[in-house]
Amino acid sequence: MRAFRLTVRCIRTPAGLLAGLLLSAFLAGCGSEWNDPYPAGERGANILYSAFTERPKHLDPAQSYTEDESVFTGQIYEPPLQYHYLKRPYTLVPATAEQVPVPRFLAADGRLLPADTPAGQVAYSEYEIRIRTGIRYQPHPAFAVDEAGQPRYARLDREALRGIERLADFPHSGTRELTADDYIYQIKRLAHPRLHSPIFGMMAERIVGLKALGEQLRAAARDLPADGWLDLDRYPLAGVTRVDRHTYRIRLQGKYPQFLYWLAMPFFAPVPREADRFYSQPGMAEKNLTLDWYPVGTGPYMLTENNPNSRMVLERNPNFHGETYPCEGEPEDAAAGLLADCGKPLPLIDKAVFSREKESIPYWNKFLQGYYDASGISSDSFDQAVRLNVGGDVQLTEEMREKGIRLLTSVRASTFYMGFNLLDPLVGGKGPDGHGVDGEARARKLRQAVSIAIDQEEFISIFMNGRGIAAMSPLPPGIFGYLEGEAGINPVVYEWRDGQARRKSIEAARALLAEAGWPNGRNAQTGEPLVLNLDTTGGGMGDKSRLDWLTRQFARLGIQLVVRSTDFNRFQEKLRKGAVQLYYLGWNADYPDPENFLFLLSGSEGRATRGGENSSNYASADFDALFERLKNMESEGAQGAERLPLIRKAIGILQHDAPWVFGFHPKSYTLGHAWLHNRKPNDVGNNILKYQRIDVAERERRRDAWNRPVLWPLLAIAALCIAVVLPAALAYRRRERAVAR
Amino acid sequence: MLAYLLRRLFYALPILIGVNLITFGLFFVVNTPDDMARMQLGVKRVTPEAIEKWKAERGYDKPLFINPAAPGVGLLTETIFFEKSARMFVGDFGRAEDGRDIAREIVTRMGPSLAIALPTFILGLFVTVSLALLLTFFRATYLDFWGVVLCVALMSISGLFYIIGGQFLISKLWKLVPISGYGGGPDAWKFLLLPVAIGVVSGIGSSTRWYRTIFLEEIGRDYVRTARAKGLPETAVLFRHVLKNAMVPILTGVVVVIPLLFMGSLLTESFFGIPGLGSYTIDAIQAQDFAVVRAMVFIGSVLYIAGLMLTDLSYTLVDPRIRFER
């Protein structure tokens, strides 16, 4: 009774009222975890919680090309092939295909050639892909049919779409079996002029007839209204043919073994014609009802909520065909518990909720509270998460270990480098100021000297918290042709001492620079200082210290480095025009093959001359000849044995010519909670959600323990309010009652 | 009054055209259609043909202001400026560079922005005016002195500090509300509580001091002395007389921002993961999405003009001496 009276008296004051309201609201609306950002109804459900930072731009498989997007597209679409989840090196296995296709090689006259025919004699390669029967699409209104078997939503207009805002607003949905036609339809979509598929230019050179189809479609689209539908079935594609309901054949120009990797990407996933037709109806695009927003696939998950501003939700596709968890992997996978779910039907998680977190601090804190199941490590939280011991090994901190958090590390299939533009007379040695052959040799020595002087190990230690390994060549670990140990070092920059690669001394670099005609960084004849210009897109706070460090590295050779910061677009323009001297770039692998890295230095890819990806405009006849041979070879079997020495020879040329200062291959550090199972770093496969498993009970238990609200501050705030208001109220009362004197 | 409003609307037109022109000019100086194409198409495997196709598809292959090749009015209408900017005057914002309808996005995102901005605004106004009146009541006492000191301290702290500090203290240490996120329906309040509280607290310092200054100026006037001489209690003097007479300067600062509440807060929305118009604008700037930036600048201008007109109208409500007739 006394307590009640106290409460009543307390809420007479505004502060007390406020505190009372807050308290009652909390008590009425919350369970034990007040800070739970998810609806109470989701507690105990088999849901994976994750976050995304950048909103995906495209979910259309003809357009989508970035990692942010593949987090979603990889789970929804099913190309014919996929990567084995556990095996390394990465191995292609069938997804919807019955088996990994073996190419047939044909001569120009259509004659069948033996499998070991040299690439130069192969006119066409043919891949015949047979899709498994009985695979069905996710439920979707595009497949809905009426009693007469006719499509329900094939003749919609703006009026009919009134009240329809999301795909779920359509009352009917349907499904149908996946056929070879769907794959053919999607390959044609790569040439659609309004989709701007990033791989069209490249594939047009490979798939027979795709270029011509692109021109045909372009002409047809010119007269089409903005929201008009281009019926791709009316335009045949010579190089892609339907064999039967479940089989199709793709004909390529020449030999291109890497094509199999492309068959594991969403670009070659099926798109049903009905869906394309459905989304092209008037009024659909205005409501963001597009294939780019609501994908349609046969994969383990379907996108049921797409609000890329806030959250995206993938839910189990009820029509997903049977697939089981793999039973084979690397030798250490069994010990890591990665084979515990062998043979279980996939997917193992019912739903995945991806929330948008633009800032790293809330992302990290929510992970620590258990509201995200996994997280990367930003530089802000690095020290809190891991520490490097004396030997350079990475360990979780005590706090992380107490929470049962696990650390997964892997070297990414990426490379970062500082390139020299070889069209530049000073660093390329060509042109009027380049002094001919002698000039080229001197420029090469200059590049070699710079390669030695820039201490990549120090860079990785200072600026990347040790999250990377110094690059010896363009090839990162895990890619065929990469060698560990002494055989793999870059002999121009490193020497093998005491069982490990040691960077050559700065004196060696100075000697090379002197041989290049720049003793102590000054022109041997004129005494002019050597000035090099670095073009970069940097300019932020972190970039300043990086660039200062880099300037000091050049200064060790007496070279003056001028940093020319510019925005992204200007930088790209300069690269395109060959108007840079030094630049920084990186490359993420499309697929795990050395060709996907070495092509970056192929003469045929010169950026200034041919608009390709070789920003250094490096052109070496020897390297190009080797690259032309090795690029069409396979990495397995007898061809692999033949290919390896060619790769090593090509890399040797690059190391000697030093068109790049080989920088580093980044390491990815991922943290996962104890309740998240079956996670294995995977850099090229993107359909990994279906393999993961969550121990929901464990998550609930830990979340509950970690998130008990601390209530005393509320009382303290209320007391503070009273402490401020009470004297004021008393003073007011005293003043009002005071008599005039 | 109607004539006045029409006249103001008429004046607004050249302002909007000017804003449009400046935005258009500035954006195209630093960001050519080629740059936009490259931003949208990415950096991997982008061919010059793909860039040309992208530009042609979106009409960026046309001249900026005058198209000599087009017949008749096409000279002006078949230009990038007309097609991309002039249409906004009839409410056609077009599509973002990723193909999504801008008007639809704006409508969708307005709700979350308002859900934060409106309570912050109303609560903030109530708290700061009340505090200012309180300080005025206790003027020249220790309460006034320490109140002003607290206000100066509060206004000296960066807005970002309030956000990060609030998230750390209330969400991380005390675990009272979610750190970030947004949800509709009955769950919405738990996401709004912290950003609204931070919005209110971060605005207390400057606003309270400003209102206190206004009230102190009023409190020395003759009518206040008269009211006191009548024997009115001090609360009645402050709330019934001083507050009413101080409304004109208060409204000058307050009403103009009401329409702009729709635009959301860039920082708060970003840190709290609120899918509002503030984060939409930030995303568009980062992605160099000219279509969205242009639309948001245009809407901002329209709302600002509307705010100024509303301010003028509000004067007539609080001060009977102000009339629009000549």
PDB file of N, CA, C and O in Angstrom, chain A residues 448-505:
ATOM      1  N   GLN A 448      61.801  -2.755 -61.453  1.00  0.00           N
ATOM      2  CA  GLN A 448      62.256  -3.801 -60.523  1.00  0.00           C
ATOM      3  C   GLN A 448      62.716  -3.179 -59.200  1.00  0.00           C
ATOM      4  O   GLN A 448      62.427  -3.704 -58.120  1.00  0.00           O
ATOM      5  N   ALA A 449      63.416  -2.059 -59.326  1.00  0.00           N
ATOM      6  CA  ALA A 449      63.905  -1.390 -58.110  1.00  0.00           C
ATOM      7  C   ALA A 449      62.728  -0.944 -57.244  1.00  0.00           C
ATOM      8  O   ALA A 449      62.740  -1.140 -56.016  1.00  0.00           O
ATOM      9  N   VAL A 450      61.713  -0.391 -57.862  1.00  0.00           N
ATOM     10  CA  VAL A 450      60.526   0.057 -57.110  1.00  0.00           C
ATOM     11  C   VAL A 450      59.828  -1.149 -56.478  1.00  0.00           C
ATOM     12  O   VAL A 450      59.375  -1.095 -55.328  1.00  0.00           O
ATOM     13  N   SER A 451      59.798  -2.257 -57.219  1.00  0.00           N
ATOM     14  CA  SER A 451      59.153  -3.472 -56.698  1.00  0.00           C
ATOM     15  C   SER A 451      59.836  -3.935 -55.415  1.00  0.00           C
ATOM     16  O   SER A 451      59.170  -4.410 -54.481  1.00  0.00           O
ATOM     17  N   ILE A 452      61.149  -3.827 -55.383  1.00  0.00           N
ATOM     18  CA  ILE A 452      61.875  -4.251 -54.171  1.00  0.00           C
ATOM     19  C   ILE A 452      61.653  -3.245 -53.035  1.00  0.00           C
ATOM     20  O   ILE A 452      61.442  -3.618 -51.883  1.00  0.00           O
ATOM     21  N   ALA A 453      61.666  -1.969 -53.396  1.00  0.00           N
ATOM     22  CA  ALA A 453      61.636  -0.922 -52.354  1.00  0.00           C
ATOM     23  C   ALA A 453      60.309  -0.861 -51.604  1.00  0.00           C
ATOM     24  O   ALA A 453      60.287  -0.526 -50.420  1.00  0.00           O
ATOM     25  N   ILE A 454      59.218  -1.166 -52.287  1.00  0.00           N
ATOM     26  CA  ILE A 454      57.918  -1.070 -51.589  1.00  0.00           C
ATOM     27  C   ILE A 454      57.702  -2.320 -50.745  1.00  0.00           C
ATOM     28  O   ILE A 454      57.485  -3.409 -51.269  1.00  0.00           O
ATOM     29  N   ASP A 455      57.806  -2.131 -49.460  1.00  0.00           N
ATOM     30  CA  ASP A 455      57.771  -3.250 -48.521  1.00  0.00           C
ATOM     31  C   ASP A 455      56.325  -3.680 -48.272  1.00  0.00           C
ATOM     32  O   ASP A 455      55.652  -3.162 -47.385  1.00  0.00           O
ATOM     33  N   GLN A 456      55.880  -4.641 -49.039  1.00  0.00           N
ATOM     34  CA  GLN A 456      54.479  -5.072 -48.938  1.00  0.00           C
ATOM     35  C   GLN A 456      54.175  -5.688 -47.576  1.00  0.00           C
ATOM     36  O   GLN A 456      53.066  -5.553 -47.049  1.00  0.00           O
ATOM     37  N   GLU A 457      55.154  -6.388 -47.014  1.00  0.00           N
ATOM     38  CA  GLU A 457      54.939  -7.034 -45.713  1.00  0.00           C
ATOM     39  C   GLU A 457      54.628  -5.962 -44.654  1.00  0.00           C
ATOM     40  O   GLU A 457      53.748  -6.151 -43.808  1.00  0.00           O
ATOM     41  N   GLU A 458      55.372  -4.855 -44.751  1.00  0.00           N
ATOM     42  CA  GLU A 458      55.142  -3.770 -43.789  1.00  0.00           C
ATOM     43  C   GLU A 458      53.758  -3.148 -44.023  1.00  0.00           C
ATOM     44  O   GLU A 458      53.030  -2.849 -43.083  1.00  0.00           O
ATOM     45  N   PHE A 459      53.409  -2.997 -45.283  1.00  0.00           N
ATOM     46  CA  PHE A 459      52.094  -2.428 -45.624  1.00  0.00           C
ATOM     47  C   PHE A 459      50.976  -3.294 -45.037  1.00  0.00           C
ATOM     48  O   PHE A 459      50.038  -2.793 -44.405  1.00  0.00           O
ATOM     49  N   ILE A 460      51.107  -4.596 -45.236  1.00  0.00           N
ATOM     50  CA  ILE A 460      50.063  -5.519 -44.758  1.00  0.00           C
ATOM     51  C   ILE A 460      49.969  -5.460 -43.230  1.00  0.00           C
ATOM     52  O   ILE A 460      48.892  -5.456 -42.659  1.00  0.00           O
ATOM     53  N   SER A 461      51.138  -5.357 -42.598  1.00  0.00           N
ATOM     54  CA  SER A 461      51.161  -5.319 -41.137  1.00  0.00           C
ATOM     55  C   SER A 461      50.553  -4.024 -40.605  1.00  0.00           C
ATOM     56  O   SER A 461      49.757  -4.041 -39.661  1.00  0.00           O
ATOM     57  N   ILE A 462      50.915  -2.887 -41.221  1.00  0.00           N
ATOM     58  CA  ILE A 462      50.470  -1.591 -40.679  1.00  0.00           C
ATOM     59  C   ILE A 462      49.021  -1.295 -41.058  1.00  0.00           C
ATOM     60  O   ILE A 462      48.217  -0.910 -40.220  1.00  0.00           O
ATOM     61  N   PHE A 463      48.718  -1.476 -42.314  1.00  0.00           N
ATOM     62  CA  PHE A 463      47.434  -0.962 -42.799  1.00  0.00           C
ATOM     63  C   PHE A 463      46.336  -2.024 -42.916  1.00  0.00           C
ATOM     64  O   PHE A 463      45.179  -1.688 -43.120  1.00  0.00           O
ATOM     65  N   MET A 464      46.720  -3.280 -42.850  1.00  0.00           N
ATOM     66  CA  MET A 464      45.683  -4.309 -43.009  1.00  0.00           C
ATOM     67  C   MET A 464      45.601  -5.231 -41.809  1.00  0.00           C
ATOM     68  O   MET A 464      44.967  -6.285 -41.883  1.00  0.00           O
ATOM     69  N   ASN A 465      46.227  -4.842 -40.710  1.00  0.00           N
ATOM     70  CA  ASN A 465      46.256  -5.678 -39.509  1.00  0.00           C
ATOM     71  C   ASN A 465      46.696  -7.107 -39.836  1.00  0.00           C
ATOM     72  O   ASN A 465      46.181  -8.068 -39.257  1.00  0.00           O
ATOM     73  N   GLY A 466      47.592  -7.221 -40.767  1.00  0.00           N
ATOM     74  CA  GLY A 466      48.106  -8.549 -41.126  1.00  0.00           C
ATOM     75  C   GLY A 466      47.157  -9.383 -41.969  1.00  0.00           C
ATOM     76  O   GLY A 466      47.401 -10.568 -42.186  1.00  0.00           O
ATOM     77  N   ARG A 467      46.087  -8.765 -42.443  1.00  0.00           N
ATOM     78  CA  ARG A 467      45.095  -9.550 -43.189  1.00  0.00           C
ATOM     79  C   ARG A 467      45.427  -9.620 -44.671  1.00  0.00           C
ATOM     80  O   ARG A 467      44.754  -9.017 -45.500  1.00  0.00           O
ATOM     81  N   GLY A 468      46.479 -10.275 -44.998  1.00  0.00           N
ATOM     82  CA  GLY A 468      46.849 -10.439 -46.396  1.00  0.00           C
ATOM     83  C   GLY A 468      48.191 -11.130 -46.483  1.00  0.00           C
ATOM     84  O   GLY A 468      48.897 -11.274 -45.480  1.00  0.00           O
ATOM     85  N   ILE A 469      48.541 -11.589 -47.676  1.00  0.00           N
ATOM     86  CA  ILE A 469      49.887 -12.130 -47.877  1.00  0.00           C
ATOM     87  C   ILE A 469      50.497 -11.417 -49.076  1.00  0.00           C
ATOM     88  O   ILE A 469      49.785 -11.039 -50.010  1.00  0.00           O
ATOM     89  N   ALA A 470      51.799 -11.210 -49.000  1.00  0.00           N
ATOM     90  CA  ALA A 470      52.479 -10.507 -50.092  1.00  0.00           C
ATOM     91  C   ALA A 470      52.391 -11.351 -51.361  1.00  0.00           C
ATOM     92  O   ALA A 470      52.543 -12.573 -51.312  1.00  0.00           O
ATOM     93  N   ALA A 471      52.142 -10.681 -52.477  1.00  0.00           N
ATOM     94  CA  ALA A 471      51.976 -11.404 -53.745  1.00  0.00           C
ATOM     95  C   ALA A 471      53.318 -11.605 -54.429  1.00  0.00           C
ATOM     96  O   ALA A 471      54.170 -10.716 -54.425  1.00  0.00           O
ATOM     97  N   MET A 472      53.471 -12.786 -54.990  1.00  0.00           N
ATOM     98  CA  MET A 472      54.683 -13.101 -55.760  1.00  0.00           C
ATOM     99  C   MET A 472      54.424 -12.983 -57.259  1.00  0.00           C
ATOM    100  O   MET A 472      55.332 -12.905 -58.060  1.00  0.00           O
ATOM    101  N   SER A 473      53.169 -13.048 -57.592  1.00  0.00           N
ATOM    102  CA  SER A 473      52.763 -13.006 -58.999  1.00  0.00           C
ATOM    103  C   SER A 473      51.281 -12.614 -59.008  1.00  0.00           C
ATOM    104  O   SER A 473      50.705 -12.401 -57.952  1.00  0.00           O
ATOM    105  N   PRO A 474      50.641 -12.557 -60.164  1.00  0.00           N
ATOM    106  CA  PRO A 474      49.201 -12.250 -60.127  1.00  0.00           C
ATOM    107  C   PRO A 474      48.371 -13.358 -59.491  1.00  0.00           C
ATOM    108  O   PRO A 474      47.245 -13.117 -59.088  1.00  0.00           O
ATOM    109  N   LEU A 475      48.898 -14.568 -59.409  1.00  0.00           N
ATOM    110  CA  LEU A 475      48.077 -15.694 -58.952  1.00  0.00           C
ATOM    111  C   LEU A 475      48.014 -15.804 -57.440  1.00  0.00           C
ATOM    112  O   LEU A 475      49.053 -15.929 -56.786  1.00  0.00           O
ATOM    113  N   PRO A 476      46.827 -15.800 -56.854  1.00  0.00           N
ATOM    114  CA  PRO A 476      46.704 -16.016 -55.404  1.00  0.00           C
ATOM    115  C   PRO A 476      46.731 -17.501 -55.067  1.00  0.00           C
ATOM    116  O   PRO A 476      46.537 -18.343 -55.952  1.00  0.00           O
ATOM    117  N   PRO A 477      46.931 -17.847 -53.799  1.00  0.00           N
ATOM    118  CA  PRO A 477      46.904 -19.256 -53.410  1.00  0.00           C
ATOM    119  C   PRO A 477      45.554 -19.879 -53.772  1.00  0.00           C
ATOM    120  O   PRO A 477      44.524 -19.210 -53.772  1.00  0.00           O
ATOM    121  N   GLY A 478      45.596 -21.153 -54.077  1.00  0.00           N
ATOM    122  CA  GLY A 478      44.344 -21.859 -54.417  1.00  0.00           C
ATOM    123  C   GLY A 478      44.072 -21.858 -55.907  1.00  0.00           C
ATOM    124  O   GLY A 478      43.177 -22.545 -56.369  1.00  0.00           O
ATOM    125  N   ILE A 479      44.819 -21.052 -56.657  1.00  0.00           N
ATOM    126  CA  ILE A 479      44.634 -21.016 -58.099  1.00  0.00           C
ATOM    127  C   ILE A 479      45.725 -21.868 -58.739  1.00  0.00           C
ATOM    128  O   ILE A 479      46.904 -21.769 -58.346  1.00  0.00           O
ATOM    129  N   PHE A 480      45.339 -22.684 -59.685  1.00  0.00           N
ATOM    130  CA  PHE A 480      46.303 -23.575 -60.345  1.00  0.00           C
ATOM    131  C   PHE A 480      47.483 -22.750 -60.883  1.00  0.00           C
ATOM    132  O   PHE A 480      47.285 -21.758 -61.583  1.00  0.00           O
ATOM    133  N   GLY A 481      48.690 -23.171 -60.546  1.00  0.00           N
ATOM    134  CA  GLY A 481      49.880 -22.440 -60.997  1.00  0.00           C
ATOM    135  C   GLY A 481      50.555 -21.711 -59.858  1.00  0.00           C
ATOM    136  O   GLY A 481      51.701 -21.299 -59.979  1.00  0.00           O
ATOM    137  N   TYR A 482      49.833 -21.552 -58.740  1.00  0.00           N
ATOM    138  CA  TYR A 482      50.442 -20.904 -57.574  1.00  0.00           C
ATOM    139  C   TYR A 482      51.314 -21.924 -56.863  1.00  0.00           C
ATOM    140  O   TYR A 482      50.894 -23.049 -56.618  1.00  0.00           O
ATOM    141  N   LEU A 483      52.518 -21.550 -56.566  1.00  0.00           N
ATOM    142  CA  LEU A 483      53.408 -22.478 -55.863  1.00  0.00           C
ATOM    143  C   LEU A 483      53.825 -21.892 -54.533  1.00  0.00           C
ATOM    144  O   LEU A 483      54.106 -20.697 -54.424  1.00  0.00           O
ATOM    145  N   GLU A 484      53.851 -22.760 -53.523  1.00  0.00           N
ATOM    146  CA  GLU A 484      54.334 -22.355 -52.195  1.00  0.00           C
ATOM    147  C   GLU A 484      55.859 -22.479 -52.163  1.00  0.00           C
ATOM    148  O   GLU A 484      56.460 -23.120 -53.019  1.00  0.00           O
ATOM    149  N   GLY A 485      56.472 -21.889 -51.162  1.00  0.00           N
ATOM    150  CA  GLY A 485      57.884 -22.118 -50.886  1.00  0.00           C
ATOM    151  C   GLY A 485      58.820 -21.461 -51.880  1.00  0.00           C
ATOM    152  O   GLY A 485      58.447 -20.531 -52.604  1.00  0.00           O
ATOM    153  N   GLU A 486      60.026 -21.995 -51.915  1.00  0.00           N
ATOM    154  CA  GLU A 486      61.089 -21.364 -52.709  1.00  0.00           C
ATOM    155  C   GLU A 486      60.734 -21.308 -54.192  1.00  0.00           C
ATOM    156  O   GLU A 486      61.040 -20.346 -54.887  1.00  0.00           O
ATOM    157  N   ALA A 487      60.068 -22.376 -54.655  1.00  0.00           N
ATOM    158  CA  ALA A 487      59.737 -22.434 -56.090  1.00  0.00           C
ATOM    159  C   ALA A 487      58.769 -21.332 -56.481  1.00  0.00           C
ATOM    160  O   ALA A 487      58.708 -20.933 -57.645  1.00  0.00           O
ATOM    161  N   GLY A 488      58.022 -20.818 -55.513  1.00  0.00           N
ATOM    162  CA  GLY A 488      56.986 -19.844 -55.847  1.00  0.00           C
ATOM    163  C   GLY A 488      57.398 -18.398 -55.666  1.00  0.00           C
ATOM    164  O   GLY A 488      56.602 -17.500 -55.957  1.00  0.00           O
ATOM    165  N   ILE A 489      58.615 -18.128 -55.170  1.00  0.00           N
ATOM    166  CA  ILE A 489      58.950 -16.729 -54.878  1.00  0.00           C
ATOM    167  C   ILE A 489      59.240 -15.945 -56.161  1.00  0.00           C
ATOM    168  O   ILE A 489      59.561 -16.521 -57.206  1.00  0.00           O
ATOM    169  N   ASN A 490      59.123 -14.656 -56.023  1.00  0.00           N
ATOM    170  CA  ASN A 490      59.475 -13.760 -57.127  1.00  0.00           C
ATOM    171  C   ASN A 490      60.968 -13.467 -57.005  1.00  0.00           C
ATOM    172  O   ASN A 490      61.393 -12.700 -56.124  1.00  0.00           O
ATOM    173  N   PRO A 491      61.810 -14.062 -57.861  1.00  0.00           N
ATOM    174  CA  PRO A 491      63.262 -13.950 -57.647  1.00  0.00           C
ATOM    175  C   PRO A 491      63.804 -12.539 -57.872  1.00  0.00           C
ATOM    176  O   PRO A 491      64.917 -12.239 -57.470  1.00  0.00           O
ATOM    177  N   VAL A 492      63.029 -11.705 -58.493  1.00  0.00           N
ATOM    178  CA  VAL A 492      63.480 -10.330 -58.708  1.00  0.00           C
ATOM    179  C   VAL A 492      63.393  -9.548 -57.398  1.00  0.00           C
ATOM    180  O   VAL A 492      64.235  -8.687 -57.120  1.00  0.00           O
ATOM    181  N   VAL A 493      62.398  -9.861 -56.592  1.00  0.00           N
ATOM    182  CA  VAL A 493      62.145  -9.074 -55.375  1.00  0.00           C
ATOM    183  C   VAL A 493      62.600  -9.803 -54.107  1.00  0.00           C
ATOM    184  O   VAL A 493      63.009  -9.172 -53.141  1.00  0.00           O
ATOM    185  N   TYR A 494      62.548 -11.136 -54.142  1.00  0.00           N
ATOM    186  CA  TYR A 494      62.835 -11.912 -52.921  1.00  0.00           C
ATOM    187  C   TYR A 494      64.023 -12.844 -53.140  1.00  0.00           C
ATOM    188  O   TYR A 494      64.359 -13.193 -54.267  1.00  0.00           O
ATOM    189  N   GLU A 495      64.579 -13.237 -52.007  1.00  0.00           N
ATOM    190  CA  GLU A 495      65.560 -14.324 -52.041  1.00  0.00           C
ATOM    191  C   GLU A 495      65.174 -15.309 -50.941  1.00  0.00           C
ATOM    192  O   GLU A 495      64.511 -14.928 -49.974  1.00  0.00           O
ATOM    193  N   TRP A 496      65.579 -16.535 -51.129  1.00  0.00           N
ATOM    194  CA  TRP A 496      65.197 -17.572 -50.173  1.00  0.00           C
ATOM    195  C   TRP A 496      66.307 -17.741 -49.144  1.00  0.00           C
ATOM    196  O   TRP A 496      67.407 -18.154 -49.460  1.00  0.00           O
ATOM    197  N   ARG A 497      65.996 -17.348 -47.905  1.00  0.00           N
ATOM    198  CA  ARG A 497      66.986 -17.449 -46.832  1.00  0.00           C
ATOM    199  C   ARG A 497      66.335 -18.030 -45.590  1.00  0.00           C
ATOM    200  O   ARG A 497      65.195 -17.660 -45.270  1.00  0.00           O
ATOM    201  N   ASP A 498      67.045 -18.907 -44.912  1.00  0.00           N
ATOM    202  CA  ASP A 498      66.563 -19.515 -43.650  1.00  0.00           C
ATOM    203  C   ASP A 498      65.165 -20.112 -43.812  1.00  0.00           C
ATOM    204  O   ASP A 498      64.291 -19.959 -42.949  1.00  0.00           O
ATOM    205  N   GLY A 499      64.954 -20.708 -44.941  1.00  0.00           N
ATOM    206  CA  GLY A 499      63.691 -21.406 -45.156  1.00  0.00           C
ATOM    207  C   GLY A 499      62.504 -20.495 -45.392  1.00  0.00           C
ATOM    208  O   GLY A 499      61.356 -20.923 -45.285  1.00  0.00           O
ATOM    209  N   GLN A 500      62.751 -19.235 -45.670  1.00  0.00           N
ATOM    210  CA  GLN A 500      61.615 -18.379 -46.008  1.00  0.00           C
ATOM    211  C   GLN A 500      62.001 -17.257 -46.987  1.00  0.00           C
ATOM    212  O   GLN A 500      63.194 -16.960 -47.155  1.00  0.00           O
ATOM    213  N   ALA A 501      60.995 -16.700 -47.599  1.00  0.00           N
ATOM    214  CA  ALA A 501      61.230 -15.647 -48.595  1.00  0.00           C
ATOM    215  C   ALA A 501      61.574 -14.350 -47.881  1.00  0.00           C
ATOM    216  O   ALA A 501      60.845 -13.924 -46.985  1.00  0.00           O
ATOM    217  N   ARG A 502      62.720 -13.764 -48.249  1.00  0.00           N
ATOM    218  CA  ARG A 502      63.136 -12.487 -47.654  1.00  0.00           C
ATOM    219  C   ARG A 502      63.222 -11.449 -48.761  1.00  0.00           C
ATOM    220  O   ARG A 502      63.833 -11.712 -49.810  1.00  0.00           O
ATOM    221  N   ARG A 503      62.619 -10.303 -48.494  1.00  0.00           N
ATOM    222  CA  ARG A 503      62.685  -9.222 -49.467  1.00  0.00           C
ATOM    223  C   ARG A 503      64.135  -8.782 -49.642  1.00  0.00           C
ATOM    224  O   ARG A 503      64.878  -8.684 -48.656  1.00  0.00           O
ATOM    225  N   LYS A 504      64.541  -8.524 -50.869  1.00  0.00           N
ATOM    226  CA  LYS A 504      65.919  -8.093 -51.115  1.00  0.00           C
ATOM    227  C   LYS A 504      66.163  -6.753 -50.445  1.00  0.00           C
ATOM    228  O   LYS A 504      65.217  -5.973 -50.216  1.00  0.00           O
ATOM    229  N   SER A 505      67.408  -6.460 -50.186  1.00  0.00           N
ATOM    230  CA  SER A 505      67.738  -5.237 -49.442  1.00  0.00           C
ATOM    231  C   SER A 505      67.501  -3.999 -50.301  1.00  0.00           C
ATOM    232  O   SER A 505      67.491  -4.073 -51.532  1.00  0.00           O
TER     233      SER A 505
END
